[in-house]
Amino acid sequence: MSATAERTEVTPELGLEMYRRMTQIRLFEESANDLYRSAKMPGLTHLYIGEEAIAVGVCSALRQNDWITSTHRGHGHCLAKGAEVGRMFAELLGKEAGYCRGKGGSMHIADHENGNLGANAIVGGSAGIATGAAFSAKYRGTDQVAVCFFGEGALGQGLVYEVMNMASLWQLPVIYVCENNLYNEYTHYLEATAGEILARARSFGIEAREVDGQDVRAVFAETTQLVERARTRGGPAFLLANTYRYHGHHVGDIDRAYYRPKEEEELWRSERDPLAILGTWLESKQFANGDDLKRIEDEARDEVQAGVQFALEAPFPPPEQVTEDLYA
Ligand SMILES: Cc1ncc(C[n+]2csc(CCOP(=O)(O)OP(=O)(O)O)c2C)c(N)n1
């Protein structure tokens, strides 16, 4: 992290809003897991639990008309950019009220009203879309910024380097946010990623920084600087956010001790939890007390439960619409 990043202030209001949003994402994901386990959700899903501070820290530094592109592990990105819980659950359950009329599912949620150009199940796939959006901002002379979220597994995809090259040559307002949760599916990233991650971006002349992805204030501080830089024609950036997913690669990945130790999972949960880190800070500053945090959690739980109920009761698209809105 750069020396100046900590100076970007998190006001009490913003701190509480970040806590609310991170709690909402966590509870959303826990309910998504319940829906899968009770066989109410078709297919599977990839939970973002443990990584909430990245989506919230980054999106708190963006305007509504800035863009994001997301991944197969994208619910947190969508919610942090302003998506509604009920419509998100409806999409997971294949209902017509969902963001893609129930035809995209968990891995393809887009919400253009809030600048979310869409999640993408192709690892690295959305890097081209984010870079294209940034090109359009520059071409049209707007000051919008595009953020591309991706896991470190996407570092093995050639597309990412093609677009970083263009972004640097054309000084596009795009920020590549690499969420390194240590694993690509069931493989430790060190077995798949050679050399230094930041050096890859720097070799294109792209400003590259590293941040503690469990600390929402640090993520917000770094992103605020990089967004400001991109908005004022300072060019693209790369942010490496170190994090951990508490659950398996997807909801069905239950027995995972063969690829990562239980002790490691427990250590991240007990020592590096992003909600606990922010909650402790809010309390230490006397911006909130335990009752305030509990109230935020209760409200988020009510919102999530109402969203689940809405989605369960919502109708499926009628069969005659089965080929509508499909482009591939
Ligand atoms: C191009 C492509 N190759 C392989 C896959 C299968 N796949 C889905 S997720 C994943 C691992 C992704 O790891 P990472 O990018 O680090 O994200 P994480 O799951 O850790 O969030 C792979 C290999 C895919 N979806 N797309």
Coordinates of C-alpha atoms and ligand atoms in Angstrom, one line a residue:
M1 CA 0.0 0.0 0.0
S2 CA 1.3 3.5 -0.7
A3 CA 2.2 5.7 2.2
T4 CA -0.5 8.3 1.4
A5 CA -3.4 5.9 1.0
E6 CA -4.4 5.8 4.7
R7 CA -5.0 9.5 4.6
T8 CA -8.2 9.1 2.6
E9 CA -10.8 9.6 5.3
V10 CA -13.6 7.2 6.1
T11 CA -16.4 9.3 7.7
P12 CA -18.6 7.7 10.4
E13 CA -21.5 7.6 7.9
L14 CA -19.4 5.9 5.2
G15 CA -17.9 3.5 7.7
L16 CA -21.4 2.4 8.9
E17 CA -22.6 2.2 5.3
M18 CA -19.7 0.0 4.4
Y19 CA -20.5 -2.2 7.4
R20 CA -24.1 -2.5 6.4
R21 CA -23.2 -3.4 2.8
M22 CA -20.6 -6.0 3.8
T23 CA -23.1 -7.5 6.2
Q24 CA -25.7 -7.6 3.5
I25 CA -23.3 -9.4 1.2
R26 CA -22.4 -12.0 3.8
L27 CA -26.0 -12.7 4.7
F28 CA -26.9 -12.8 1.0
E29 CA -24.3 -15.5 0.4
E30 CA -25.2 -17.5 3.5
S31 CA -28.8 -17.6 2.1
A32 CA -27.6 -18.5 -1.4
N33 CA -25.8 -21.5 0.3
D34 CA -29.0 -22.4 2.1
L35 CA -31.0 -22.3 -1.1
Y36 CA -28.5 -24.6 -2.8
R37 CA -28.4 -27.0 0.1
S38 CA -32.2 -27.2 0.2
A39 CA -32.3 -27.9 -3.6
K40 CA -34.3 -24.7 -4.3
M41 CA -31.6 -23.2 -6.5
P42 CA -30.8 -24.8 -9.9
G43 CA -27.1 -25.3 -10.6
L44 CA -24.4 -24.1 -8.2
T45 CA -22.8 -20.9 -7.0
H46 CA -19.5 -19.5 -5.9
L47 CA -19.6 -17.7 -2.5
Y48 CA -17.8 -14.4 -1.9
I49 CA -17.8 -14.8 1.9
G50 CA -14.5 -13.5 3.3
E51 CA -13.8 -11.2 0.4
E52 CA -16.5 -8.6 1.1
A53 CA -14.1 -5.7 1.9
I54 CA -12.8 -5.7 -1.7
A55 CA -16.1 -5.2 -3.5
V56 CA -17.3 -2.7 -0.9
G57 CA -14.1 -0.8 -0.6
V58 CA -13.7 -0.5 -4.4
C59 CA -17.4 0.3 -5.2
S60 CA -17.5 2.9 -2.4
A61 CA -14.9 4.9 -4.4
L62 CA -17.0 4.8 -7.6
R63 CA -20.0 6.8 -8.9
Q64 CA -23.2 5.2 -10.0
N65 CA -22.3 5.8 -13.6
D66 CA -18.8 4.3 -13.3
W67 CA -18.7 0.7 -14.6
I68 CA -17.7 -2.6 -13.1
T69 CA -17.3 -6.0 -14.7
S70 CA -17.4 -9.1 -12.5
T71 CA -16.7 -12.8 -12.3
H72 CA -18.2 -16.2 -11.5
R73 CA -17.8 -15.1 -7.8
G74 CA -19.7 -11.9 -8.4
H75 CA -22.7 -11.5 -6.0
G76 CA -20.6 -9.2 -3.8
H77 CA -19.6 -6.9 -6.7
C78 CA -23.3 -6.6 -7.8
L79 CA -24.6 -5.8 -4.4
A80 CA -21.8 -3.3 -3.7
K81 CA -22.6 -1.5 -6.9
G82 CA -26.2 -1.1 -5.8
A83 CA -28.2 -4.2 -7.0
E84 CA -31.4 -5.1 -5.2
V85 CA -31.3 -8.2 -3.1
G86 CA -34.7 -9.5 -4.2
R87 CA -33.9 -9.3 -7.9
M88 CA -30.6 -10.9 -7.3
F89 CA -32.2 -13.9 -5.6
A90 CA -34.8 -14.1 -8.3
E91 CA -32.0 -14.4 -10.9
L92 CA -30.3 -17.2 -8.9
L93 CA -33.6 -19.1 -8.8
G94 CA -34.2 -18.6 -12.6
K95 CA -37.3 -16.3 -12.0
E96 CA -38.5 -13.7 -14.4
A97 CA -38.1 -10.9 -11.9
G98 CA -34.3 -11.5 -11.9
Y99 CA -31.8 -9.1 -13.4
C100 CA -31.6 -11.2 -16.6
R101 CA -35.2 -12.4 -16.5
G102 CA -33.9 -15.6 -14.9
K103 CA -31.9 -16.6 -17.9
G104 CA -28.4 -15.6 -16.7
G105 CA -28.3 -17.2 -13.2
S106 CA -25.7 -16.6 -10.5
M107 CA -22.7 -16.1 -12.9
H108 CA -24.2 -13.7 -15.4
I109 CA -25.9 -10.9 -13.4
A110 CA -25.8 -7.5 -15.1
D111 CA -27.4 -4.3 -13.8
H112 CA -26.8 -1.5 -16.3
E113 CA -28.7 1.1 -14.3
N114 CA -26.0 0.8 -11.6
G115 CA -23.1 0.6 -14.1
N116 CA -22.6 -3.2 -13.7
L117 CA -21.8 -4.4 -17.2
G118 CA -22.1 -8.0 -16.0
A119 CA -20.5 -11.0 -14.4
N120 CA -18.7 -13.5 -16.6
A121 CA -18.2 -17.2 -16.1
I122 CA -15.2 -17.2 -18.5
V123 CA -12.2 -16.6 -16.3
G124 CA -10.6 -13.3 -17.4
G125 CA -13.5 -12.8 -19.9
S126 CA -14.7 -9.5 -18.5
A127 CA -11.3 -7.8 -18.8
G128 CA -12.0 -7.0 -22.5
I129 CA -15.4 -5.6 -21.6
A130 CA -14.1 -3.3 -18.9
T131 CA -11.3 -2.1 -21.1
G132 CA -13.8 -1.4 -24.0
A133 CA -16.0 0.5 -21.6
A134 CA -13.0 2.6 -20.6
F135 CA -12.2 3.2 -24.2
S136 CA -15.7 4.4 -24.8
A137 CA -15.4 6.9 -21.9
K138 CA -12.3 8.3 -23.3
Y139 CA -13.6 8.4 -26.9
R140 CA -16.8 10.2 -25.8
G141 CA -15.0 12.5 -23.5
T142 CA -16.8 11.5 -20.2
D143 CA -14.9 11.1 -16.9
Q144 CA -16.3 7.7 -16.2
V145 CA -14.0 5.0 -14.9
A146 CA -14.3 1.2 -15.4
V147 CA -13.2 -1.4 -12.8
C148 CA -12.5 -5.0 -13.8
F149 CA -12.7 -7.5 -10.9
F150 CA -11.0 -10.8 -11.4
G151 CA -9.4 -13.6 -9.5
E152 CA -5.7 -14.4 -9.7
G153 CA -6.6 -17.4 -11.9
A154 CA -7.3 -14.9 -14.7
L155 CA -3.6 -14.0 -14.7
G156 CA -3.2 -17.1 -16.8
Q157 CA -5.4 -15.7 -19.6
G158 CA -3.8 -14.0 -22.6
L159 CA -6.7 -11.5 -23.0
V160 CA -5.8 -9.8 -19.7
Y161 CA -2.4 -8.9 -21.2
E162 CA -3.7 -7.8 -24.6
V163 CA -6.0 -5.3 -23.0
M164 CA -3.5 -4.1 -20.4
N165 CA -1.3 -3.3 -23.3
M166 CA -4.0 -1.3 -25.0
A167 CA -5.1 0.4 -21.8
S168 CA -1.5 1.6 -21.3
L169 CA -0.9 2.7 -24.8
W170 CA -4.2 4.6 -25.0
Q171 CA -4.1 5.7 -21.3
L172 CA -7.6 4.4 -20.6
P173 CA -9.5 5.0 -17.4
V174 CA -9.6 1.4 -16.3
I175 CA -8.6 -0.3 -13.0
Y176 CA -7.8 -4.0 -12.9
V177 CA -8.6 -5.3 -9.5
C178 CA -7.1 -8.7 -8.9
E179 CA -8.7 -10.5 -5.9
N180 CA -6.0 -13.0 -4.8
N181 CA -7.8 -15.5 -2.5
L182 CA -4.8 -17.9 -2.8
Y183 CA -6.6 -20.6 -4.8
N184 CA -7.6 -21.2 -8.4
E185 CA -10.3 -23.8 -7.9
Y186 CA -8.3 -26.5 -6.0
T187 CA -4.8 -25.3 -6.8
H188 CA -2.7 -22.9 -4.8
Y189 CA -1.9 -19.9 -6.9
L190 CA 1.8 -20.3 -6.4
E191 CA 1.6 -23.5 -8.5
A192 CA 0.0 -21.6 -11.3
T193 CA 1.4 -18.0 -11.2
A194 CA 5.1 -17.5 -11.9
G195 CA 7.1 -14.4 -10.8
E196 CA 5.6 -11.3 -9.2
I197 CA 2.1 -10.4 -9.9
L198 CA 2.6 -6.6 -9.8
A199 CA 5.6 -6.8 -12.1
R200 CA 3.2 -8.1 -14.8
A201 CA 1.2 -4.9 -14.8
R202 CA 4.3 -2.7 -14.3
S203 CA 5.9 -4.2 -17.4
F204 CA 3.2 -2.4 -19.4
G205 CA 3.9 0.9 -17.6
I206 CA 0.7 0.5 -15.5
E207 CA 0.6 1.9 -12.0
A208 CA 0.4 -1.2 -9.8
R209 CA -0.3 -1.4 -6.0
E210 CA -1.0 -4.0 -3.4
V211 CA -3.5 -3.8 -0.6
D212 CA -4.8 -5.8 2.4
G213 CA -8.1 -7.0 0.9
Q214 CA -9.5 -7.7 4.4
D215 CA -9.3 -4.0 5.4
V216 CA -12.1 -2.1 3.7
R217 CA -10.7 1.2 4.6
A218 CA -7.4 0.4 3.0
V219 CA -9.1 -0.9 -0.1
F220 CA -11.2 2.3 -0.3
A221 CA -8.2 4.5 0.3
E222 CA -6.2 2.9 -2.5
T223 CA -9.1 2.8 -4.9
T224 CA -10.0 6.4 -4.3
Q225 CA -6.6 7.5 -5.4
L226 CA -6.5 5.2 -8.4
V227 CA -10.0 6.3 -9.5
E228 CA -9.2 10.0 -9.1
R229 CA -6.1 9.4 -11.2
A230 CA -8.0 7.5 -13.9
R231 CA -10.8 10.2 -14.0
T232 CA -8.3 12.9 -14.5
R233 CA -6.6 11.2 -17.4
G234 CA -3.8 9.7 -15.3
G235 CA -4.2 6.3 -17.0
P236 CA -4.9 2.7 -16.0
A237 CA -4.0 1.0 -12.8
F238 CA -3.8 -2.5 -11.3
L239 CA -4.7 -3.2 -7.7
L240 CA -3.7 -6.5 -6.1
A241 CA -6.0 -7.2 -3.1
N242 CA -4.9 -10.1 -0.9
T243 CA -7.9 -12.0 0.5
Y244 CA -9.3 -15.5 1.2
R245 CA -12.6 -17.3 0.4
Y246 CA -14.0 -18.9 3.6
H247 CA -16.0 -21.5 1.7
G248 CA -15.1 -23.9 -1.1
H249 CA -14.5 -23.0 -4.7
H250 CA -18.3 -23.5 -5.2
V251 CA -21.0 -24.5 -2.8
G252 CA -20.5 -28.2 -3.6
D253 CA -16.8 -28.1 -2.6
I254 CA -17.3 -29.3 1.0
D255 CA -14.4 -31.8 1.6
R256 CA -11.4 -29.6 0.8
A257 CA -8.8 -30.6 3.3
Y258 CA -6.9 -32.3 0.5
Y259 CA -6.0 -29.0 -1.0
R260 CA -6.0 -26.6 1.9
P261 CA -5.7 -27.1 5.7
K262 CA -8.6 -26.5 8.0
E263 CA -6.3 -24.5 10.3
E264 CA -5.6 -22.0 7.4
E265 CA -9.4 -21.5 7.0
E266 CA -9.9 -21.0 10.7
L267 CA -7.0 -18.6 11.0
W268 CA -8.4 -16.3 8.3
R269 CA -11.9 -16.5 9.8
S270 CA -10.7 -15.7 13.4
E271 CA -7.8 -13.3 12.7
R272 CA -8.6 -11.6 9.3
D273 CA -12.3 -11.3 9.1
P274 CA -13.2 -8.1 7.2
L275 CA -16.4 -7.5 9.1
A276 CA -14.7 -7.9 12.5
I277 CA -11.8 -5.6 11.4
L278 CA -14.2 -2.8 10.4
G279 CA -16.5 -3.4 13.4
T280 CA -13.5 -3.1 15.8
W281 CA -12.4 0.1 14.1
L282 CA -15.9 1.6 14.2
E283 CA -16.1 0.8 17.9
S284 CA -12.6 2.1 18.7
K285 CA -13.5 5.4 17.1
Q286 CA -16.9 5.4 18.9
F287 CA -18.7 5.7 15.6
A288 CA -20.8 2.7 16.7
N289 CA -21.2 0.4 19.6
G290 CA -22.1 -3.3 19.8
D291 CA -25.9 -2.5 19.8
D292 CA -25.5 -0.4 16.6
L293 CA -23.7 -3.1 14.8
K294 CA -26.2 -5.7 15.9
R295 CA -29.1 -3.5 14.7
I296 CA -27.4 -3.2 11.3
E297 CA -27.1 -7.0 11.1
D298 CA -30.7 -7.5 12.1
E299 CA -31.9 -5.0 9.4
A300 CA -29.7 -6.7 6.8
R301 CA -31.0 -10.1 7.8
D302 CA -34.6 -8.9 7.4
E303 CA -33.8 -7.5 4.0
V304 CA -32.2 -10.7 2.9
Q305 CA -35.0 -12.9 4.2
A306 CA -37.6 -10.7 2.4
G307 CA -35.5 -11.0 -0.8
V308 CA -35.5 -14.8 -0.5
Q309 CA -39.2 -14.9 0.1
F310 CA -39.8 -12.6 -2.9
A311 CA -37.7 -14.8 -5.2
L312 CA -39.3 -18.0 -4.0
E313 CA -42.8 -16.7 -4.7
A314 CA -41.9 -15.1 -8.0
P315 CA -43.0 -16.8 -11.3
F316 CA -40.6 -18.5 -13.7
P317 CA -40.5 -17.0 -17.2
P318 CA -43.3 -18.6 -19.4
P319 CA -42.0 -21.4 -21.6
E320 CA -42.7 -19.4 -24.8
Q321 CA -40.0 -17.0 -23.8
V322 CA -37.3 -19.7 -23.6
T323 CA -35.4 -18.4 -26.6
E324 CA -35.9 -14.7 -26.0
D325 CA -33.0 -12.5 -24.7
L326 CA -30.4 -15.2 -25.6
Y327 CA -27.5 -14.1 -27.7
A328 CA -25.3 -17.2 -27.9
Ligands
LIG1 C1 -11.4 -19.7 -19.5 C2 -11.9 -20.5 -18.4 N1 -11.1 -21.6 -18.0 C3 -11.4 -22.4 -16.9 C4 -12.6 -22.1 -16.3 C5 -13.0 -23.0 -15.1 N2 -12.9 -22.2 -13.9 C6 -13.9 -21.7 -13.3 S1 -13.5 -20.8 -11.9 C7 -11.9 -21.2 -12.1 C8 -10.8 -20.8 -11.1 C9 -10.8 -19.3 -11.0 O1 -9.9 -18.9 -10.1 P1 -9.7 -17.4 -9.8 O2 -9.7 -16.7 -11.1 O3 -8.5 -17.2 -8.9 O4 -11.0 -16.9 -9.1 P2 -11.6 -17.5 -7.7 O5 -12.5 -18.7 -8.0 O6 -10.5 -17.8 -6.8 O7 -12.4 -16.3 -7.2 C10 -11.7 -22.0 -13.2 C11 -10.4 -22.6 -13.7 C12 -13.4 -21.1 -16.7 N3 -14.6 -20.8 -16.2 N4 -13.0 -20.3 -17.8

